[in-house]
Phi, psi and omega in degrees: 000142173265132177264119186249126175270124183242111181265004180287174177299156186299330180299312177296317179301315182297323182288327186269341189300307184291313178301323179287325178299324178293345182245021172085019180237121181263109183273138178236130178282124183234076180291135185244348182247162179056046178202168175260130183237105173298143184254359182266215183292342179261024176301149186289341181226159178220151178304139180090351180289327180234154182269330188200155175252151181287280173229144183302142180304149184288333178267116186302324182293310178296324179297321179297321178295312180299320180297318181293323183279324185277320183053058178234154167285151181246145173301309168249117185272184183302318182298320179297318181294314182293323178297310182295324182293332181275091186301319182294318178299317179302311181298320180296316180296317182291320179295321177296333178270011178063033174261144187287128178224161176295151173297130189217151173232134181260130181240123174255108182292147011261134175232161183278166182297322180297323178291323177295318179297318178298319179294317179300320183289348178289339184237160176277147177283149355284166176236159176258131176250125191223117173307141191291330190231019176272167180235172176060023179077011182294129175081358180282131183222157177249128180251121184275338181209178184296320181298314180293325178297312180295327176296318177297318179297325177299317179297318179296322178296322177298316178296318183287346177295335179287124186298336182283351179297120186285323184237115183257032184237161176208168181248146167246125185229155173295144177267129181253096183293145176060023178286143173269135187255129179234139168253118182251132183257130180237132179232121183048044174083000183236144179297133179231005177150167180203154174229150169264132180253116185231139177280147172300151183303320182294327178293321178295317179299329180277001175099004179288144183223343179280135188260019180294136178299325180292348178253015174107356178291153179251137182253130175230142181295140180223162177253109186277151173299152185299325182290329176288324176299314181296325177299312180297322177297323179294324178299312180297325179293317180296318184277344180059048178247123185295315184238108193223135168266127181245122181265119178251142171244129183237127185251358187098330179254334184203160175235130180232155174273115184272311181206174172226162179217114179271004173233057187288146174291137174275126184265187177299146184300333181294345181266007179243165176292151175304140180087006181304311184290332173298316181289322178295316178298320179295320179294320178295317179298318178298318181292329178282351182079027179252137186289335181195172178237164178129000000 
């Protein structure tokens, strides 16, 4: 058996534990955040206890501690997590590779009001204002006009005034109305499944527009066209991330890569292609340096 350290949320751990056990991988939940971790001889983990880690923790500080104590290779390592978390870097890399992305402007605070107005005027209203390195849709807002845009920027400036703020940048992006949102899963460069994320009708009527599952959207498995699959595979190839969630927005006229997630939630098995867990087990075994599982 391969012993796998899983630092993800318990929901993902619970879903993957049994399918991986059937394939010779014993998953252990190793939560690293929102807890106290002794660093001496009574540390909760020790080198050699696990063979491999699933994906590096999302918080770099906690991840560094876990990495030092566990001493394991990760399916998605620290570099993969930091690359995916930096939304502006992802968009820049993909655009350089001629992959379709939303029109975007990157702002590194602190900048003056005249510069913000110039950035706003580059796009048509409304625009989306998005903190560069947050997840789950946190802090993402829609500005319908210049006044609301500058108000959102004022709030971001207040947050960025705190010296401990690690990332003082944000994105201004074109708003794509009525876009359909897809999360596409790529494993070792190949498509392994996708879901459409849709808001309940009552949420849409109330003005909600962000499609994050953590904000109430519902995910259902879908069968994507081959060209969209290849697009998501190209994203993973450009970013060099082994296990990647790729968020696509489709408007009927175009499909763009909106964001990526190198710590994707594992959904119900019915939303993946047949053989998903076989391939996941194989990728974990390869990272652990084991020739096979079972």
